[in-house]
Coordinates of C-alpha atoms in Angstrom, one line a residue:
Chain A
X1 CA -13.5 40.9 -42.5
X2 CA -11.3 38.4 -44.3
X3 CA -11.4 38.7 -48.1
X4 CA -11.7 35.1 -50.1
X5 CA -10.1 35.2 -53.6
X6 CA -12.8 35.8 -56.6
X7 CA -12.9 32.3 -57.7
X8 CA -13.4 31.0 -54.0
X9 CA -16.4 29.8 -51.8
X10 CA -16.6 29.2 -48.5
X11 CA -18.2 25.9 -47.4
X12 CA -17.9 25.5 -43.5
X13 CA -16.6 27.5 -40.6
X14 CA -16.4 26.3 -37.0
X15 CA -15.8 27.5 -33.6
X16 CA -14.8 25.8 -30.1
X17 CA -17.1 23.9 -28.4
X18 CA -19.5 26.6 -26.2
X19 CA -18.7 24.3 -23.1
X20 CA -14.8 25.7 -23.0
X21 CA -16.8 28.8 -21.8
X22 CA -18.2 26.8 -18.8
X23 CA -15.2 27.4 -16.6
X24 CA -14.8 31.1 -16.7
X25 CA -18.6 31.4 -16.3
X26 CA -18.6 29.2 -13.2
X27 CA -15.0 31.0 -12.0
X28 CA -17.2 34.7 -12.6
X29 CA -20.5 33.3 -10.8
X30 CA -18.5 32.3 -7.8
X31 CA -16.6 35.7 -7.7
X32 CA -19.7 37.6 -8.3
X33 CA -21.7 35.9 -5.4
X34 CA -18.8 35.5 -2.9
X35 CA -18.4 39.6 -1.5
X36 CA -22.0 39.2 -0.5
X37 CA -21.5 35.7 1.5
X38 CA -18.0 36.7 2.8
X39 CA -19.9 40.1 4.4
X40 CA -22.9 38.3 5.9
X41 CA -20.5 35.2 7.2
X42 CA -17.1 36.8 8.1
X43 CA -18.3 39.3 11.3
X44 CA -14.8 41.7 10.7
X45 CA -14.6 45.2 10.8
X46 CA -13.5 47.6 8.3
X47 CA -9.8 48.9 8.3
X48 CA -10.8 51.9 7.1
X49 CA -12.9 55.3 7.9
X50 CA -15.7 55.3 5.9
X51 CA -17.5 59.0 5.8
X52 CA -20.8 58.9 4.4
X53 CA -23.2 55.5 4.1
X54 CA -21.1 51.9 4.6
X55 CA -23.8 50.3 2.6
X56 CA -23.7 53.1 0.2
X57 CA -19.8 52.9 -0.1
X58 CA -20.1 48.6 0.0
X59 CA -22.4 49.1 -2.7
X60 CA -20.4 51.3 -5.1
X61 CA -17.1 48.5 -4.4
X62 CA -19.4 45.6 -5.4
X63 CA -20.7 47.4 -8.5
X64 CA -17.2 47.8 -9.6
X65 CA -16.1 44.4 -8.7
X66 CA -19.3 43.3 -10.9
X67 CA -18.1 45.4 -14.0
X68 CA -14.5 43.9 -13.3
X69 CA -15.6 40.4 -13.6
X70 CA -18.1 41.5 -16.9
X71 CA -14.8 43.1 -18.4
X72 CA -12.6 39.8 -17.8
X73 CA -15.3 37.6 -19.3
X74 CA -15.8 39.7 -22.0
X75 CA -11.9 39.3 -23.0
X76 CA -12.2 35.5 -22.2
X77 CA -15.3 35.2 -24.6
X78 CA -13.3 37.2 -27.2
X79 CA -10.8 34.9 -27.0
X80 CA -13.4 32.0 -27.2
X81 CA -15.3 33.9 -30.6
X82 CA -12.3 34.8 -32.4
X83 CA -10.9 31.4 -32.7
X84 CA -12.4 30.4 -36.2
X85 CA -11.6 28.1 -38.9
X86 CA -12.9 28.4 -42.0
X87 CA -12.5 25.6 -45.2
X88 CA -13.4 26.9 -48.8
X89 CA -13.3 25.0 -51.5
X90 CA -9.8 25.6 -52.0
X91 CA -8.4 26.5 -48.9
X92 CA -8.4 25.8 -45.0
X93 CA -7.7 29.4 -43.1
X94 CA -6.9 29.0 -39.4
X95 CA -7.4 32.0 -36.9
X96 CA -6.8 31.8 -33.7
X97 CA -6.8 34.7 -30.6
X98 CA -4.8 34.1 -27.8
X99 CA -5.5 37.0 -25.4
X100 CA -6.1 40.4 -26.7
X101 CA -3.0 41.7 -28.7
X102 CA -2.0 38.5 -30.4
X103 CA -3.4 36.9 -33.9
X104 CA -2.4 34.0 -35.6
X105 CA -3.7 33.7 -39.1
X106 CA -2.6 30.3 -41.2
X107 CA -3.5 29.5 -44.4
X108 CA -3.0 26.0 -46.6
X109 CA -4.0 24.6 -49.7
X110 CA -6.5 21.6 -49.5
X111 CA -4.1 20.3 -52.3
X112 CA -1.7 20.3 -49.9
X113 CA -3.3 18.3 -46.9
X114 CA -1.7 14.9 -46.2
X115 CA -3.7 14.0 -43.5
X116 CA -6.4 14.8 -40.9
X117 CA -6.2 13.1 -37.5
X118 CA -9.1 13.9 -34.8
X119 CA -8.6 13.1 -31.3
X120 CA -11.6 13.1 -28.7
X121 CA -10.2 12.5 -25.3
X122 CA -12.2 12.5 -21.8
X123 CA -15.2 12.1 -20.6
X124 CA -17.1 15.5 -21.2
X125 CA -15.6 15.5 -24.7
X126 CA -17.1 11.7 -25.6
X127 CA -20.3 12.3 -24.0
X128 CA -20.6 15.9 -25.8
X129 CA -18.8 15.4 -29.2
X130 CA -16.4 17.7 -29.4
X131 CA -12.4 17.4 -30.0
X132 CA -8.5 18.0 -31.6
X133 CA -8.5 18.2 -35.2
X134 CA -4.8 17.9 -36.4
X135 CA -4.4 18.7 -40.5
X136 CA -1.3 17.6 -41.3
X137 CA 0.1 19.6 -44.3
X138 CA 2.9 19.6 -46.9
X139 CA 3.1 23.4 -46.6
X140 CA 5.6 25.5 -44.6
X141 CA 3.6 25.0 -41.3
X142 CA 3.5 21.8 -41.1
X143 CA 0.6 21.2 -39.2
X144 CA -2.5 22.6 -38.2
X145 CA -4.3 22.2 -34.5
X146 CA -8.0 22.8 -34.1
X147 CA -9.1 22.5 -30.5
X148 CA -12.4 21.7 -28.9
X149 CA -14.3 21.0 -32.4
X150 CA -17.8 20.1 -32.0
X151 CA -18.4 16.9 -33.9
X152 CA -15.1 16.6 -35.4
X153 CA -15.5 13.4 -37.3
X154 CA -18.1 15.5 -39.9
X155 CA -15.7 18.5 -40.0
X156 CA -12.6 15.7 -40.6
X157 CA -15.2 14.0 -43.0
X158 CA -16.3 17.4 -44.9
X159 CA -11.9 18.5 -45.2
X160 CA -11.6 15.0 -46.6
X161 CA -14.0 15.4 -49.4
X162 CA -13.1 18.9 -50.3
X163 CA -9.3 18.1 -50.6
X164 CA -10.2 14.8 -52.6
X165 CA -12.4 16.7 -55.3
Chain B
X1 CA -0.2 62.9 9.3
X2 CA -2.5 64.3 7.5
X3 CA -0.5 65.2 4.0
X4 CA -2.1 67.0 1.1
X5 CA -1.5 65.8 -2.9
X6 CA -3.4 65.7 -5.8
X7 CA -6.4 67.8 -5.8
X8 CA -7.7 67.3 -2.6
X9 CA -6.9 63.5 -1.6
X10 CA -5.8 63.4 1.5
X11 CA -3.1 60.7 3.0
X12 CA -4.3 59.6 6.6
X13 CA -4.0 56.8 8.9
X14 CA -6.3 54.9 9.1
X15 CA -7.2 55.7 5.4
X16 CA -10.4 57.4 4.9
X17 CA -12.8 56.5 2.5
X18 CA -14.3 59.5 1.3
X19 CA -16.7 61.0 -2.0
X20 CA -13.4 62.2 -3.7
X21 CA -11.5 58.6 -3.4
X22 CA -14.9 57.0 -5.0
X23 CA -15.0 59.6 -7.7
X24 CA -11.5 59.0 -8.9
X25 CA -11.8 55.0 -8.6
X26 CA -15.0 55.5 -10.4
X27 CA -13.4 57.8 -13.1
X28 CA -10.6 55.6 -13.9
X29 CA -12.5 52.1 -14.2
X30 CA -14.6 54.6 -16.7
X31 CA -11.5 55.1 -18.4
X32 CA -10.1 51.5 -18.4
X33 CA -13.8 50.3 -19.7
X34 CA -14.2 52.5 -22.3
X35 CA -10.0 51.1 -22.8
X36 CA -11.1 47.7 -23.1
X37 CA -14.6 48.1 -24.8
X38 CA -12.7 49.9 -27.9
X39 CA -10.4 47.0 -28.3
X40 CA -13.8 44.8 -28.1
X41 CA -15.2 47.0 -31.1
X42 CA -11.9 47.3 -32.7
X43 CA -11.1 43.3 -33.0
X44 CA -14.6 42.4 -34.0
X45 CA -14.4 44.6 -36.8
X46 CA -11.8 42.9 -38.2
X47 CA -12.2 39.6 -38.1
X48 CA -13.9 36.5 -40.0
X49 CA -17.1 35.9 -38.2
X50 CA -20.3 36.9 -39.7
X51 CA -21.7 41.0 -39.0
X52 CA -25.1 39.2 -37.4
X53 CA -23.4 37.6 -34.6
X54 CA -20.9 40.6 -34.2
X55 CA -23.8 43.2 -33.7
X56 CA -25.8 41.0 -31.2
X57 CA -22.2 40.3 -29.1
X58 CA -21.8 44.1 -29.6
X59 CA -25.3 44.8 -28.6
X60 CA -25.2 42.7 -25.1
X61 CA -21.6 43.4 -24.4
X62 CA -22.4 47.6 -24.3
X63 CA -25.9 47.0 -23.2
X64 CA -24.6 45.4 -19.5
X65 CA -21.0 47.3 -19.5
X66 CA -23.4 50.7 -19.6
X67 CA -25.5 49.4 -17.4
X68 CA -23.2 48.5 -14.7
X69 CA -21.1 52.0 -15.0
X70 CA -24.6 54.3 -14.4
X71 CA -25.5 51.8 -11.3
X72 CA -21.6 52.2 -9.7
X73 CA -22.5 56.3 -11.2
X74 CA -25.4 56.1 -9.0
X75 CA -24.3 54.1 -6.1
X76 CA -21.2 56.9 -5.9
X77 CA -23.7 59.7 -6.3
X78 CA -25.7 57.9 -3.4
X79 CA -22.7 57.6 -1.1
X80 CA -22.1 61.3 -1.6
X81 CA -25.2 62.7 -0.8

Protein backbone atom coordinates (compact mmCIF):
# COMPACT_ATOMS: atom_id res chain seq x y z
CA UNK A 1 0.00 0.00 0.00
CA UNK A 2 1.26 3.56 -0.61
CA UNK A 3 2.46 5.38 2.43
CA UNK A 4 1.23 9.25 2.82
CA UNK A 5 3.65 11.50 4.80
CA UNK A 6 2.63 12.06 8.68
CA UNK A 7 1.30 15.35 8.29
CA UNK A 8 -0.96 14.29 5.20
CA UNK A 9 -4.66 13.26 4.56
CA UNK A 10 -6.13 11.91 1.80
CA UNK A 11 -9.33 13.51 0.50
CA UNK A 12 -10.50 11.73 -2.80
CA UNK A 13 -9.34 8.93 -4.94
CA UNK A 14 -10.88 8.00 -8.28
CA UNK A 15 -10.92 5.33 -10.75
CA UNK A 16 -11.92 5.00 -14.64
CA UNK A 17 -15.27 4.99 -15.55
CA UNK A 18 -16.67 1.07 -14.98
CA UNK A 19 -18.08 1.32 -18.67
CA UNK A 20 -14.21 1.11 -20.21
CA UNK A 21 -14.81 -2.50 -18.96
CA UNK A 22 -17.80 -2.93 -21.30
CA UNK A 23 -15.73 -3.79 -24.28
CA UNK A 24 -13.64 -6.62 -23.09
CA UNK A 25 -16.78 -8.01 -21.39
CA UNK A 26 -18.72 -7.91 -24.58
CA UNK A 27 -15.33 -9.22 -26.64
CA UNK A 28 -15.20 -12.36 -23.64
CA UNK A 29 -19.14 -13.05 -23.91
CA UNK A 30 -18.96 -13.36 -27.63
CA UNK A 31 -15.78 -15.71 -27.39
CA UNK A 32 -17.27 -17.66 -24.59
CA UNK A 33 -20.59 -18.37 -26.53
CA UNK A 34 -19.19 -18.72 -30.09
CA UNK A 35 -17.37 -22.66 -29.75
CA UNK A 36 -20.84 -23.83 -28.92
CA UNK A 37 -22.64 -21.95 -32.06
CA UNK A 38 -19.72 -22.54 -34.44
CA UNK A 39 -20.16 -26.58 -33.46
CA UNK A 40 -23.97 -26.75 -33.76
CA UNK A 41 -23.91 -24.45 -37.19
CA UNK A 42 -20.60 -25.31 -38.94
CA UNK A 43 -21.35 -29.43 -39.94
CA UNK A 44 -17.20 -30.12 -40.26
CA UNK A 45 -15.36 -32.95 -39.15
CA UNK A 46 -12.56 -33.19 -36.86
CA UNK A 47 -8.94 -33.39 -38.27
CA UNK A 48 -7.98 -35.35 -35.67
CA UNK A 49 -8.40 -39.01 -33.93
CA UNK A 50 -10.07 -38.58 -31.00
CA UNK A 51 -9.77 -41.94 -28.65
CA UNK A 52 -12.13 -41.88 -25.91
CA UNK A 53 -15.57 -39.64 -25.75
CA UNK A 54 -15.77 -36.49 -28.56
CA UNK A 55 -18.08 -34.73 -26.23
CA UNK A 56 -15.96 -35.65 -23.36
CA UNK A 57 -12.76 -34.37 -25.17
CA UNK A 58 -15.06 -31.09 -26.73
CA UNK A 59 -15.81 -30.61 -23.29
CA UNK A 60 -12.43 -30.53 -21.60
CA UNK A 61 -11.20 -27.83 -24.90
CA UNK A 62 -14.18 -25.55 -24.00
CA UNK A 63 -13.44 -25.61 -20.32
CA UNK A 64 -10.06 -24.44 -21.03
CA UNK A 65 -11.00 -21.95 -23.54
CA UNK A 66 -13.43 -20.68 -20.69
CA UNK A 67 -10.48 -20.29 -18.07
CA UNK A 68 -8.43 -18.70 -21.01
CA UNK A 69 -10.94 -15.98 -21.53
CA UNK A 70 -11.40 -15.60 -17.31
CA UNK A 71 -7.45 -15.29 -17.17
CA UNK A 72 -7.38 -12.47 -20.00
CA UNK A 73 -10.18 -10.50 -18.35
CA UNK A 74 -8.74 -10.84 -15.17
CA UNK A 75 -5.41 -9.02 -16.48
CA UNK A 76 -7.70 -6.44 -18.44
CA UNK A 77 -9.71 -5.65 -15.10
CA UNK A 78 -6.20 -5.38 -13.33
CA UNK A 79 -5.35 -3.02 -15.63
CA UNK A 80 -8.80 -1.19 -15.26
CA UNK A 81 -8.44 -1.37 -10.94
CA UNK A 82 -4.97 -0.37 -10.69
CA UNK A 83 -5.30 2.85 -12.48
CA UNK A 84 -5.90 5.26 -9.39
CA UNK A 85 -5.49 8.70 -8.56
CA UNK A 86 -5.48 9.86 -5.39
CA UNK A 87 -5.41 13.97 -4.18
CA UNK A 88 -4.47 14.67 -0.38
CA UNK A 89 -4.43 17.74 0.95
CA UNK A 90 -1.10 18.36 -0.22
CA UNK A 91 -0.42 16.28 -3.01
CA UNK A 92 -2.00 14.71 -6.29
CA UNK A 93 -0.34 10.97 -6.84
CA UNK A 94 -1.05 9.38 -10.20
CA UNK A 95 -0.80 5.53 -10.74
CA UNK A 96 -1.35 4.09 -13.64
CA UNK A 97 -1.00 0.12 -14.91
CA UNK A 98 -0.50 -0.52 -18.35
CA UNK A 99 -0.47 -4.31 -18.74
CA UNK A 100 1.00 -6.45 -16.16
CA UNK A 101 4.82 -5.58 -15.69
CA UNK A 102 4.70 -1.89 -16.13
CA UNK A 103 3.83 0.95 -13.26
CA UNK A 104 3.83 4.48 -13.53
CA UNK A 105 3.72 6.31 -10.27
CA UNK A 106 3.68 10.44 -10.49
CA UNK A 107 3.58 12.58 -7.83
CA UNK A 108 3.04 16.71 -7.75
CA UNK A 109 2.49 19.36 -5.29
CA UNK A 110 -1.06 21.03 -5.32
CA UNK A 111 1.26 24.18 -4.87
CA UNK A 112 2.46 23.41 -7.97
CA UNK A 113 -0.76 23.02 -10.23
CA UNK A 114 -1.20 25.74 -12.86
CA UNK A 115 -4.08 24.48 -14.30
CA UNK A 116 -6.78 21.76 -14.71
CA UNK A 117 -8.52 21.28 -18.02
CA UNK A 118 -11.35 18.48 -18.34
CA UNK A 119 -12.41 17.34 -21.63
CA UNK A 120 -15.71 15.16 -22.16
CA UNK A 121 -15.85 14.12 -25.76
CA UNK A 122 -18.54 11.63 -27.44
CA UNK A 123 -21.67 10.63 -26.95
CA UNK A 124 -21.46 7.76 -24.28
CA UNK A 125 -19.12 10.05 -22.32
CA UNK A 126 -21.90 13.18 -22.30
CA UNK A 127 -24.72 11.02 -21.66
CA UNK A 128 -22.71 9.08 -18.74
CA UNK A 129 -20.40 11.83 -17.25
CA UNK A 130 -17.24 10.65 -17.40
CA UNK A 131 -13.90 12.22 -19.11
CA UNK A 132 -9.92 13.51 -19.63
CA UNK A 133 -8.71 15.42 -16.75
CA UNK A 134 -5.42 17.15 -17.77
CA UNK A 135 -3.39 18.93 -14.50
CA UNK A 136 -1.11 20.95 -15.91
CA UNK A 137 1.88 21.35 -13.43
CA UNK A 138 4.96 23.49 -12.92
CA UNK A 139 6.84 20.35 -11.82
CA UNK A 140 9.33 18.16 -13.80
CA UNK A 141 6.34 16.26 -15.56
CA UNK A 142 4.72 18.70 -16.90
CA UNK A 143 1.50 17.41 -17.14
CA UNK A 144 -0.72 15.02 -15.76
CA UNK A 145 -3.61 12.87 -17.88
CA UNK A 146 -6.47 11.23 -16.06
CA UNK A 147 -8.62 9.21 -18.45
CA UNK A 148 -12.30 8.13 -18.33
CA UNK A 149 -13.08 10.14 -14.91
CA UNK A 150 -16.53 9.82 -13.78
CA UNK A 151 -17.91 13.31 -13.23
CA UNK A 152 -14.87 15.11 -13.82
CA UNK A 153 -16.10 18.64 -13.37
CA UNK A 154 -16.45 17.73 -9.23
CA UNK A 155 -13.03 16.02 -9.28
CA UNK A 156 -11.63 19.32 -11.41
CA UNK A 157 -13.80 21.39 -8.85
CA UNK A 158 -12.50 19.39 -5.60
CA UNK A 159 -8.30 19.84 -7.11
CA UNK A 160 -9.21 23.42 -7.51
CA UNK A 161 -10.12 24.07 -4.00
CA UNK A 162 -7.50 21.96 -2.40
CA UNK A 163 -4.60 23.68 -4.42
CA UNK A 164 -6.32 27.21 -3.63
CA UNK A 165 -6.32 26.65 0.30
CA UNK B 1 5.21 -42.72 -38.61
CA UNK B 2 4.63 -43.43 -35.52
CA UNK B 3 7.77 -41.75 -33.46
CA UNK B 4 8.10 -41.95 -29.75
CA UNK B 5 9.31 -38.62 -27.40
CA UNK B 6 8.61 -37.48 -24.21
CA UNK B 7 7.13 -39.84 -21.92
CA UNK B 8 4.77 -41.53 -23.91
CA UNK B 9 3.31 -38.85 -26.55
CA UNK B 10 3.30 -40.18 -29.55
CA UNK B 11 3.77 -38.22 -33.03
CA UNK B 12 1.15 -39.56 -35.67
CA UNK B 13 -0.61 -38.57 -38.72
CA UNK B 14 -3.47 -37.67 -38.40
CA UNK B 15 -2.65 -36.54 -34.72
CA UNK B 16 -4.41 -38.40 -32.11
CA UNK B 17 -6.02 -36.98 -29.35
CA UNK B 18 -5.49 -39.10 -26.58
CA UNK B 19 -5.77 -39.03 -22.19
CA UNK B 20 -1.94 -38.31 -22.13
CA UNK B 21 -2.16 -35.07 -24.67
CA UNK B 22 -5.24 -33.72 -22.30
CA UNK B 23 -3.23 -34.33 -19.20
CA UNK B 24 -0.24 -32.44 -20.25
CA UNK B 25 -2.51 -29.40 -21.82
CA UNK B 26 -4.30 -29.66 -18.68
CA UNK B 27 -1.06 -29.61 -16.41
CA UNK B 28 0.48 -26.74 -18.14
CA UNK B 29 -2.66 -24.19 -18.28
CA UNK B 30 -2.43 -25.32 -14.29
CA UNK B 31 0.90 -24.09 -14.36
CA UNK B 32 0.36 -20.82 -16.41
CA UNK B 33 -2.84 -20.13 -14.00
CA UNK B 34 -1.36 -20.49 -10.89
CA UNK B 35 1.59 -18.06 -13.18
CA UNK B 36 -0.81 -15.45 -13.72
CA UNK B 37 -2.92 -15.74 -10.44
CA UNK B 38 0.39 -14.99 -8.26
CA UNK B 39 1.08 -11.85 -10.26
CA UNK B 40 -2.89 -11.11 -9.55
CA UNK B 41 -1.98 -11.52 -5.64
CA UNK B 42 1.32 -10.11 -5.92
CA UNK B 43 0.25 -6.55 -7.68
CA UNK B 44 -2.84 -6.10 -5.43
CA UNK B 45 -0.76 -6.28 -2.54
CA UNK B 46 1.05 -3.56 -3.44
CA UNK B 47 -0.85 -1.00 -4.56
CA UNK B 48 -3.12 2.10 -3.35
CA UNK B 49 -6.63 0.76 -3.42
CA UNK B 50 -8.35 0.02 -0.25
CA UNK B 51 -7.81 -3.99 1.47
CA UNK B 52 -11.88 -4.23 1.29
CA UNK B 53 -12.16 -4.17 -2.31
CA UNK B 54 -8.75 -6.09 -2.78
CA UNK B 55 -10.15 -9.20 -0.78
CA UNK B 56 -13.58 -9.24 -2.52
CA UNK B 57 -11.55 -9.01 -6.22
CA UNK B 58 -9.37 -11.63 -4.60
CA UNK B 59 -12.15 -13.61 -3.31
CA UNK B 60 -14.18 -13.85 -6.87
CA UNK B 61 -11.09 -13.92 -8.94
CA UNK B 62 -9.88 -17.56 -7.09
CA UNK B 63 -13.37 -18.49 -6.36
CA UNK B 64 -14.17 -18.94 -10.48
CA UNK B 65 -10.26 -19.53 -11.60
CA UNK B 66 -10.67 -22.83 -9.02
CA UNK B 67 -13.75 -23.53 -10.20
CA UNK B 68 -13.07 -23.66 -13.81
CA UNK B 69 -9.54 -25.78 -13.27
CA UNK B 70 -11.62 -28.79 -11.09
CA UNK B 71 -14.48 -28.72 -14.03
CA UNK B 72 -11.50 -28.99 -17.05
CA UNK B 73 -9.94 -31.67 -13.95
CA UNK B 74 -13.12 -33.46 -14.23
CA UNK B 75 -13.99 -33.17 -17.76
CA UNK B 76 -10.23 -34.73 -18.43
CA UNK B 77 -10.79 -37.38 -15.85
CA UNK B 78 -14.21 -38.05 -17.80
CA UNK B 79 -12.62 -38.30 -21.12
CA UNK B 80 -10.23 -40.88 -19.69
CA UNK B 81 -12.39 -43.16 -18.23
Amino acid sequence: MIKLHNDEIKQYSFHRHPIVLLLPIVIAIVLFVLPPILYTWLPFGSPFEITGGAAELLTFFYLCWALILWLAFSVTFIDYWLDVWIVTDKRLLDFEQQGLFRREVAVTDLSDIEDVTIKVKGILPSMLDFGDIIVQTAGTRREFMMRDIIKPDKVKRIINELADK
Amino acid sequence: MNNSFLFDIKVTWPPVIDITVVWWLFWLLTGVTVLVAIIFSFHLRNYAVSRFSILIIEIVFYAITTALLLACYFAAINFGL
